[in-house]
C-alpha cells in the first residue's frame, strides 16, 4: 500500500486553493454562526439558569459547542465531613441546547467505580426524561500506552457518551459504589474497618454537554475565538481551507475532492481499483492472481457528515498494515434516527477531541442501524490509519463502531451486513481473509500483557483484546455471521 499512501500527498496544496469551505450542495443554505448568547434558551418556570461560572466560555452553537460543568457534592459523610463526597452531581437546571452528554475527569488512568445517571429536558416540549444510565467503563477505548496521543497531557478519563437528542435542561448524579468482588472480599477479611466503604470518585469530575451544531455550519469551521484584523482573518480562512482539503485529498484516489460520499463499486471495478492503487505494493505473482477483495461499499466521508476539521490535530498517523478489524458499539444508546446520524457522529467526534483530549475521533469507521457506513478518523479510508479504539491493539488494525448499545438489543441485519461489506473490502486491500486468524502484538491491556503476541480472529470483538463488555453481547454474537458474509463477498 506504499504507493497508495503517497499518491494523494501531491494534490493537497492544490486542493487547499480549489476546495470551497462549504460543499456546493450546502453553499446556498450556509449562514453565519449566531452569537452564543442568542442561542441560550429561556428558562422554564421553576428551573434555575446556568451562570457563566458554571461552564466554559460559550462557543457559537451553529458550529457546535461544548458546555463543561463542574460537579458538586450531593452528599457527605457527617462523621468525616472533610472526606471526599461519594455522590456528586448537578441539580436540575436550564442550559444551552445540547444533544449528547458524558462525564470526564482529570486522570485518564483512574476508573470511575460507580453509577452515572442523567435526566434531560426535551427542547421545545419541556418534558423531562426518566433517569438514564451512562456507561462508565470506557477506558478501553483509547490510544495505546506510550504513544504521543496518549502522552499528550490533554487526555482525560471519561464515560461513554450518551445521545439524548435536542435538550435544554439537565440533572445528573454520580454515585460511588464498590465492585462486587471488593465487597465480597471485604466481608471475609479482618481489619476491613480501616478500608473505605466505597472507592473515592475520580477528581475533577465535569459534565460535558455537546451540541453538534447545524449540518451546514459545522463544515469548515475552526474552533475557538478569532483574532481581530484582516490578516488574521485571512490566515484563519487559509487554515480552515487547508484542513478541509487535507482530509479530502487523502481520498483523492477514490472520489473527487470535496466529495460527501465515496461511491460503491461493483466487483470488477473494485478489482481494477485494487491494482491501480497498489502500483508498487504487489509482486508480479500477486498482480496475476485473482484478488480476494469485496466490492467497495459506499462510504459517507467526513465532509459528508460535517466534520469540523479545525477541531482535530493536523496531519495523520499511520500504522504499517491492516491485519485485523475490531468491532465495537458506541454504548451511546439506540434512541437515534438514521437522519440524525451526522449530528450524532459530530457529537462523538467533539466529545473525543474536546472533552477526552484525543487527536481525532477514535474509530476508523462508524456504521448506523440502517447500514450506512461513515468515515471516522481522518487519513484516508483505504489507508492503515492509526486509531484510538482498542487499547493495546491499535497498531495494524482498524476499529469499526456500530452506533448504539448492543448488550441487550440485537443489532439490525443492515448493520451486520455493513460490517461484512466494509471488512470484505478493507481487509481485501491488504490480502487478509476475514474468516482467518492473525497475530497482533499487545501494547498492554488488562487482558494481554505488553509484548505478548496474541492470536485473534481477523474480525474480532473489542472484548477479545480487552476485558470489557464491548461490543455488547448481542453484537458480539453476530460476528461469526459477519465473518462468513465478508469471506463470501471476497469470493472465498
XYZ file of C-alpha atoms in Angstrom:
492
model
C 0.000 0.000 0.000
C 3.026 2.346 -0.050
C 2.128 3.704 -3.458
C -1.376 4.367 -2.268
C -0.138 6.149 0.845
C 1.957 8.546 -1.174
C -0.324 9.071 -4.151
C -2.597 11.731 -2.636
C 0.064 13.895 -0.998
C 0.850 15.834 -4.147
C -2.667 17.120 -4.568
C -3.090 18.579 -1.089
C -1.621 22.019 -1.760
C -3.600 22.447 -4.964
C -6.727 21.226 -3.232
C -6.351 23.828 -0.497
C -6.661 26.540 -3.130
C -9.502 24.924 -5.053
C -11.747 23.415 -2.414
C -14.585 25.575 -1.031
C -15.254 25.571 2.694
C -18.866 24.530 2.146
C -19.911 21.744 -0.272
C -21.756 23.037 -3.360
C -24.966 21.306 -2.261
C -24.957 23.237 1.007
C -23.405 26.518 -0.054
C -26.722 28.170 -0.697
C -28.037 27.410 2.757
C -24.926 28.163 4.792
C -25.354 31.006 7.246
C -23.120 32.807 9.708
C -22.966 31.435 13.232
C -25.169 33.365 15.649
C -23.783 34.894 18.789
C -23.570 32.483 21.695
C -25.994 34.496 23.817
C -28.602 34.316 21.065
C -28.933 30.551 21.329
C -29.381 30.313 25.084
C -32.976 29.203 25.764
C -35.300 30.982 28.103
C -35.509 29.248 31.443
C -38.631 27.233 32.182
C -40.537 28.252 35.261
C -39.057 26.926 38.454
C -35.750 25.931 36.862
C -32.556 27.806 37.831
C -30.496 29.192 34.982
C -26.856 28.358 34.447
C -24.349 31.057 35.360
C -21.251 31.809 33.267
C -19.026 30.430 36.022
C -20.698 27.033 35.575
C -19.314 26.482 32.124
C -16.543 27.325 29.692
C -16.777 30.371 27.501
C -19.683 29.930 25.108
C -18.964 28.944 21.512
C -21.234 29.631 18.525
C -23.629 26.689 18.598
C -24.261 26.755 14.843
C -20.732 25.367 14.532
C -21.086 23.099 17.547
C -20.178 23.734 21.167
C -19.386 22.070 24.477
C -20.624 23.177 27.895
C -18.383 21.798 30.656
C -19.943 21.946 34.134
C -18.019 21.042 37.317
C -19.912 18.630 39.556
C -20.984 19.480 43.094
C -21.062 17.251 46.194
C -24.570 15.928 46.753
C -23.904 14.027 49.992
C -21.155 13.919 52.600
C -20.383 11.595 55.469
C -21.382 13.534 58.599
C -18.826 11.603 60.667
C -15.986 12.688 58.361
C -17.156 15.840 56.570
C -13.684 16.504 55.153
C -13.671 13.173 53.300
C -14.325 13.225 49.532
C -18.016 13.086 48.648
C -19.227 9.686 47.495
C -22.022 11.253 45.468
C -21.627 14.209 43.152
C -23.828 15.721 40.513
C -25.824 18.724 39.426
C -29.332 19.730 40.442
C -31.903 20.260 37.727
C -31.082 23.319 35.648
C -31.599 25.042 32.318
C -28.675 25.097 29.887
C -27.981 25.907 26.277
C -29.083 23.355 23.708
C -27.151 20.075 23.578
C -27.726 16.566 22.230
C -25.063 14.342 23.820
C -23.766 14.010 27.378
C -20.758 12.463 29.082
C -18.720 12.815 32.261
C -14.961 13.399 32.281
C -12.286 13.578 34.990
C -8.645 14.570 35.288
C -6.696 11.289 35.352
C -7.166 9.059 32.269
C -5.789 6.106 34.250
C -8.334 6.484 37.063
C -11.536 4.463 36.942
C -14.974 5.541 37.992
C -16.328 2.753 40.180
C -19.984 3.546 40.499
C -23.071 4.654 38.655
C -23.714 7.691 36.481
C -27.306 8.689 35.759
C -28.696 11.660 33.884
C -32.095 13.217 33.236
C -32.628 15.641 30.376
C -35.358 18.027 29.274
C -36.502 17.831 25.661
C -36.169 21.186 23.930
C -39.455 22.619 22.763
C -41.727 20.455 24.917
C -40.155 20.923 28.339
C -40.672 17.208 29.071
C -38.152 15.600 31.398
C -36.880 12.101 30.695
C -36.525 9.423 33.322
C -33.120 8.610 34.760
C -30.798 7.108 32.139
C -27.598 5.206 32.887
C -24.345 6.353 31.295
C -21.772 3.633 30.584
C -18.874 4.227 32.986
C -16.331 1.674 31.715
C -14.836 3.433 28.714
C -11.065 3.440 29.352
C -10.627 0.514 26.972
C -11.443 2.826 24.044
C -8.171 4.746 23.899
C -4.819 5.276 22.246
C -2.133 2.726 23.103
C 0.173 3.342 26.082
C 3.396 5.248 25.385
C 2.094 6.757 22.140
C 2.234 10.521 21.516
C -1.561 10.730 21.561
C -1.792 9.022 24.952
C 1.099 11.063 26.386
C -0.059 14.445 25.078
C -1.045 15.721 28.536
C -4.530 16.554 27.278
C -6.126 13.127 27.693
C -8.801 12.734 30.379
C -10.755 9.869 31.831
C -14.336 9.679 30.612
C -17.566 7.753 30.475
C -19.017 6.669 27.166
C -21.119 9.408 25.549
C -24.910 9.156 25.631
C -27.097 10.554 22.848
C -30.208 12.262 24.278
C -31.395 14.384 21.351
C -32.063 18.119 21.337
C -32.297 19.124 25.002
C -32.112 22.294 27.081
C -32.169 21.061 30.673
C -30.162 18.536 32.676
C -29.864 16.839 36.059
C -27.002 14.486 36.972
C -25.965 12.187 39.797
C -22.718 10.217 40.099
C -22.630 7.704 42.926
C -19.549 5.766 44.052
C -20.144 2.041 44.518
C -17.915 -0.876 45.495
C -17.206 -3.607 42.982
C -18.878 -6.895 43.842
C -15.503 -8.596 44.185
C -14.269 -5.931 46.579
C -17.434 -6.174 48.646
C -17.142 -9.960 48.865
C -13.500 -9.883 49.913
C -14.231 -7.171 52.484
C -16.735 -9.418 54.179
C -14.137 -12.150 54.723
C -11.078 -10.106 55.572
C -10.084 -8.957 59.027
C -9.347 -5.316 59.583
C -11.688 -4.108 56.856
C -12.989 -1.346 59.159
C -9.957 0.671 58.112
C -10.971 0.463 54.462
C -13.373 2.935 52.866
C -16.865 1.565 52.327
C -16.731 2.664 48.705
C -13.862 3.795 46.473
C -13.416 7.548 46.039
C -14.720 9.193 42.911
C -12.072 10.454 40.457
C -11.022 14.059 40.914
C -12.075 16.829 38.570
C -15.462 15.412 37.571
C -17.264 17.502 34.957
C -20.426 17.070 32.945
C -19.912 17.613 29.216
C -22.920 18.770 27.192
C -22.237 18.585 23.475
C -24.130 20.451 20.794
C -23.268 19.022 17.343
C -24.180 22.259 15.581
C -26.033 22.689 12.331
C -25.366 20.305 9.452
C -24.110 23.052 7.164
C -22.413 25.340 9.704
C -20.207 22.543 11.058
C -18.348 22.261 7.781
C -15.063 24.084 7.502
C -15.414 25.976 10.762
C -12.473 26.299 13.082
C -12.866 26.031 16.846
C -12.009 28.889 19.140
C -12.054 32.684 19.154
C -10.756 34.580 16.157
C -8.210 37.336 16.422
C -9.255 40.694 15.026
C -7.834 42.116 11.839
C -7.920 41.293 8.139
C -4.562 39.483 8.163
C -5.622 37.190 10.993
C -8.954 36.538 9.295
C -7.184 35.568 6.078
C -4.819 33.279 7.990
C -7.742 31.581 9.759
C -9.572 31.101 6.477
C -6.479 29.559 4.890
C -6.009 27.252 7.884
C -9.613 26.106 7.650
C -9.376 25.562 3.910
C -6.135 23.613 4.291
C -7.591 21.343 6.981
C -10.664 20.562 4.879
C -8.541 19.992 1.777
C -6.105 17.807 3.710
C -8.901 15.498 4.863
C -10.365 15.278 1.381
C -7.102 14.851 -0.540
C -6.216 11.571 1.192
C -9.246 10.020 -0.532
C -8.453 11.560 -3.926
C -7.801 8.135 -5.482
C -11.350 7.078 -4.596
C -13.507 10.172 -5.024
C -13.364 13.755 -6.326
C -12.030 16.411 -3.976
C -14.757 17.681 -1.717
C -16.975 14.615 -2.220
C -19.510 13.952 0.506
C -19.655 10.251 -0.316
C -17.332 7.661 -1.842
C -19.473 5.735 -4.291
C -19.907 1.981 -4.167
C -18.214 -0.102 -6.866
C -19.014 -3.497 -8.316
C -16.546 -6.381 -8.087
C -14.866 -5.757 -11.469
C -14.420 -2.036 -10.741
C -13.050 -2.802 -7.276
C -10.510 -5.271 -8.677
C -9.325 -2.669 -11.192
C -9.006 -0.112 -8.409
C -7.127 -2.624 -6.255
C -4.461 -2.991 -8.937
C -4.351 0.741 -9.648
C -3.789 1.827 -6.046
C -1.091 -0.800 -5.427
C 1.372 0.045 -8.241
C 4.483 -0.830 -6.214
C 2.987 -2.889 -3.445
C 2.264 -6.117 -5.325
C 4.559 -8.822 -6.643
C 4.106 -9.979 -10.220
C 2.512 -13.166 -8.930
C 0.051 -11.178 -6.841
C -0.807 -8.985 -9.815
C -1.566 -12.021 -11.932
C -3.637 -13.783 -9.262
C -7.336 -13.072 -8.789
C -7.639 -10.690 -5.824
C -9.876 -11.672 -2.943
C -11.348 -8.249 -2.301
C -15.006 -7.451 -1.708
C -16.803 -4.806 -3.761
C -16.167 -1.370 -2.311
C -19.199 -0.195 -0.321
C -20.466 3.356 -0.364
C -18.874 5.422 2.416
C -20.003 8.829 3.689
C -16.890 10.987 4.006
C -16.005 13.260 6.896
C -17.172 16.122 4.715
C -20.444 14.280 4.240
C -21.189 14.093 7.978
C -19.976 17.629 8.566
C -16.668 17.175 10.381
C -15.214 20.418 11.693
C -11.643 19.795 10.550
C -10.423 22.654 12.738
C -11.056 20.536 15.852
C -8.595 17.715 15.200
C -4.820 17.813 15.178
C -3.335 18.478 11.761
C -1.655 15.693 9.849
C -2.295 11.961 10.038
C -0.811 8.959 11.829
C -0.480 5.588 10.138
C 0.305 2.041 11.142
C 2.025 -0.447 8.804
C -0.924 -2.510 7.582
C -4.402 -3.716 8.469
C -4.337 -7.293 9.753
C -7.494 -7.253 11.857
C -10.756 -5.420 12.418
C -12.090 -4.798 15.937
C -15.854 -4.329 16.147
C -17.271 -2.007 18.830
C -20.520 -0.470 19.901
C -20.508 3.186 20.919
C -22.695 2.475 24.011
C -24.388 5.799 23.245
C -27.935 4.408 23.265
C -30.302 3.378 20.490
C -32.639 6.368 20.607
C -31.495 7.953 17.379
C -32.986 8.222 13.914
C -30.788 7.463 10.935
C -31.379 11.028 9.716
C -29.686 12.221 12.944
C -26.522 10.186 12.449
C -24.353 13.028 11.042
C -25.189 15.031 14.178
C -24.508 12.003 16.381
C -21.097 11.428 14.806
C -20.192 15.122 15.065
C -21.100 14.921 18.755
C -18.925 11.854 19.365
C -16.090 13.477 17.405
C -16.295 16.637 19.504
C -16.517 14.598 22.725
C -13.438 12.548 21.796
C -11.384 15.622 20.881
C -12.552 18.479 23.115
C -13.701 16.553 26.187
C -11.411 13.495 26.212
C -8.362 15.168 24.658
C -7.784 12.841 21.689
C -6.285 13.995 18.400
C -9.376 12.956 16.387
C -12.383 10.678 16.648
C -11.135 7.294 17.848
C -12.827 4.899 15.406
C -11.738 4.352 11.812
C -15.317 3.745 10.655
C -18.817 4.057 12.067
C -21.967 2.209 10.971
C -25.541 3.181 11.787
C -28.504 0.858 12.361
C -29.691 1.478 8.793
C -26.440 0.017 7.478
C -24.803 3.219 6.243
C -21.000 3.382 6.571
C -19.157 6.560 7.627
C -15.508 7.546 7.505
C -14.106 8.015 11.006
C -10.583 9.134 11.862
C -9.034 11.214 9.088
C -6.247 9.858 6.924
C -7.925 8.006 4.070
C -10.476 5.196 4.149
C -8.254 2.763 2.216
C -5.127 3.520 4.237
C -3.857 1.998 7.510
C -4.859 4.923 9.733
C -3.788 4.543 13.381
C -6.885 4.832 15.541
C -7.698 5.018 19.259
C -10.318 2.315 19.591
C -8.855 -0.838 21.199
C -6.386 -0.100 23.989
C -3.324 -2.270 23.390
C -4.182 -3.269 19.821
C -4.498 -0.129 17.707
C -1.416 -0.953 15.602
C -2.014 -2.962 12.426
C -5.764 -2.951 12.967
C -8.873 -0.890 12.302
C -11.775 -0.063 14.581
C -15.401 -0.243 13.414
C -18.053 1.171 15.738
C -21.719 0.292 15.317
C -23.677 3.252 16.648
C -25.802 2.189 19.587
C -25.809 -0.115 22.613
C -25.993 -3.856 21.996
C -25.772 -5.561 25.357
C -29.486 -6.389 25.412
C -30.572 -5.142 21.974
C -29.962 -7.083 18.774
C -28.105 -5.175 16.058
C -30.026 -4.731 12.820
C -29.390 -7.070 9.910
C -28.397 -3.998 7.886
C -25.690 -3.071 10.391
C -24.229 -6.604 10.480
C -24.263 -6.734 6.684
C -22.468 -3.387 6.558
C -19.747 -4.725 8.890
C -19.288 -7.645 6.483
C -19.217 -5.440 3.361
C -16.749 -2.996 4.878
C -14.351 -5.651 6.167
C -14.538 -7.656 2.919
C -13.292 -4.593 1.066
C -10.806 -3.071 3.509
C -9.227 -6.357 4.616
C -9.152 -7.455 0.974
C -6.976 -4.455 0.096
C -4.404 -5.930 2.487
C -4.924 -9.527 1.260
C -6.466 -10.725 4.531
C -9.100 -13.469 4.888
C -11.995 -12.314 7.124
C -12.545 -15.878 8.360
C -8.891 -16.365 9.241
C -6.715 -15.888 12.308
C -3.875 -13.439 12.809
C -1.308 -12.431 15.421
C -1.084 -8.961 16.914
C 1.487 -7.760 19.417
C -0.107 -6.329 22.531
C 0.899 -2.843 23.620
C -0.560 -3.630 27.034
C -4.125 -4.227 28.195
C -5.940 -5.748 31.147
C -6.266 -8.996 29.209
C -2.890 -9.339 27.462
C 0.450 -8.153 28.833
C 2.633 -5.786 26.856
C 4.751 -7.504 24.232
C 2.662 -10.695 24.066
C 1.800 -11.962 20.583
C -1.916 -12.713 20.687
C -3.743 -14.982 18.254
C -7.040 -13.400 17.280
C -9.840 -13.745 14.775
C -9.248 -11.379 11.879
C -12.676 -9.931 12.674
C -12.696 -9.695 16.463
C -14.832 -8.015 19.056
C -13.333 -5.395 21.341
C -13.622 -7.855 24.252
C -11.137 -10.176 22.526
C -8.359 -7.656 23.133
C -9.515 -6.114 26.404
C -11.668 -7.292 29.317
C -14.808 -5.306 28.517
C -18.468 -5.777 27.623
C -17.916 -4.044 24.261
C -19.301 -4.593 21.625
C -22.188 -5.881 23.691
C -23.330 -9.492 23.960
C -25.866 -9.280 21.143
C -23.492 -7.717 18.607
C -20.609 -9.993 19.609
C -22.844 -12.958 18.857
C -23.255 -11.775 15.262
C -19.546 -11.614 14.440
C -19.461 -15.200 13.183
C -22.114 -14.292 10.629
C -20.174 -11.165 9.657
C -17.010 -13.231 9.064
C -18.821 -15.687 6.800
C -20.531 -12.940 4.838
C -17.291 -10.975 4.429
C -15.467 -14.051 3.107
C -18.336 -14.648 0.656
C -18.139 -11.048 -0.541
C -14.424 -11.587 -1.168
C -15.227 -14.573 -3.361
C -13.806 -17.174 -0.982
